[in-house]
Amino acid sequence: LDHRVFLSAASFEQTSRVLIEAALEGKEDKLRGLKENVIIGNLIPVGTGFRKHG
């Protein structure tokens, strides 16, 4: 698991622990994956129209 992508980790590991540690360490999630974007409610980065919104 990529430790820079903490939202994805929080979706199936100990959510509170992952989010608290990420906040304390000042981590930033770049929201490049499908799962992270679904969690946040963004358009997912796939499909033919993706570049129009990117």
CSV table of C-alpha atoms in Angstrom, one decimal:
chain,number,residue,atom,x,y,z
A,1,LEU,CA,0.0,0.0,0.0
A,2,ASP,CA,1.3,3.4,-0.9
A,3,HIS,CA,1.6,5.3,2.4
A,4,ARG,CA,1.3,8.7,0.6
A,5,VAL,CA,-2.3,7.7,-0.3
A,6,PHE,CA,-3.9,7.7,3.2
A,7,LEU,CA,-7.6,8.0,2.1
A,8,SER,CA,-7.4,4.7,0.3
A,9,ALA,CA,-5.7,3.1,3.4
A,10,ALA,CA,-8.4,4.6,5.7
A,11,SER,CA,-11.1,3.0,3.7
A,12,PHE,CA,-10.2,-0.5,4.8
A,13,GLU,CA,-7.7,-0.2,7.7
A,14,GLN,CA,-8.2,1.3,11.1
A,15,THR,CA,-9.8,4.5,9.8
A,16,SER,CA,-9.4,6.7,12.8
A,17,ARG,CA,-5.8,5.8,13.3
A,18,VAL,CA,-4.9,6.3,9.7
A,19,LEU,CA,-6.6,9.7,9.5
A,20,ILE,CA,-5.1,10.9,12.8
A,21,GLU,CA,-1.6,9.9,11.9
A,22,ALA,CA,-1.9,11.5,8.4
A,23,ALA,CA,-3.1,14.8,10.0
A,24,LEU,CA,-0.4,14.8,12.7
A,25,GLU,CA,2.2,14.2,10.0
A,26,GLY,CA,0.8,16.9,7.7
A,27,LYS,CA,0.2,14.4,4.9
A,28,GLU,CA,-1.5,15.5,1.7
A,29,ASP,CA,-3.4,13.1,-0.5
A,30,LYS,CA,-3.2,14.1,-4.2
A,31,LEU,CA,-6.5,12.3,-5.0
A,32,ARG,CA,-5.2,10.6,-8.1
A,33,GLY,CA,-6.8,7.2,-7.6
A,34,LEU,CA,-10.4,6.0,-8.1
A,35,LYS,CA,-11.1,5.1,-4.5
A,36,GLU,CA,-9.9,8.4,-3.1
A,37,ASN,CA,-12.0,10.4,-5.5
A,38,VAL,CA,-15.1,8.3,-4.8
A,39,ILE,CA,-14.6,8.8,-1.0
A,40,ILE,CA,-14.4,12.6,-1.5
A,41,GLY,CA,-17.2,12.7,-4.0
A,42,ASN,CA,-15.2,14.0,-7.0
A,43,LEU,CA,-15.4,12.8,-10.6
A,44,ILE,CA,-13.3,9.7,-10.9
A,45,PRO,CA,-10.2,10.0,-13.1
A,46,VAL,CA,-11.3,7.7,-15.9
A,47,GLY,CA,-13.2,7.7,-19.2
A,48,THR,CA,-13.1,9.8,-22.3
A,49,GLY,CA,-14.3,13.0,-20.7
A,50,PHE,CA,-11.7,13.0,-17.9
A,51,ARG,CA,-9.3,15.4,-19.6
A,52,LYS,CA,-12.1,18.0,-19.9
A,53,HIS,CA,-12.5,18.2,-16.1
A,54,GLY,CA,-8.8,17.6,-15.2
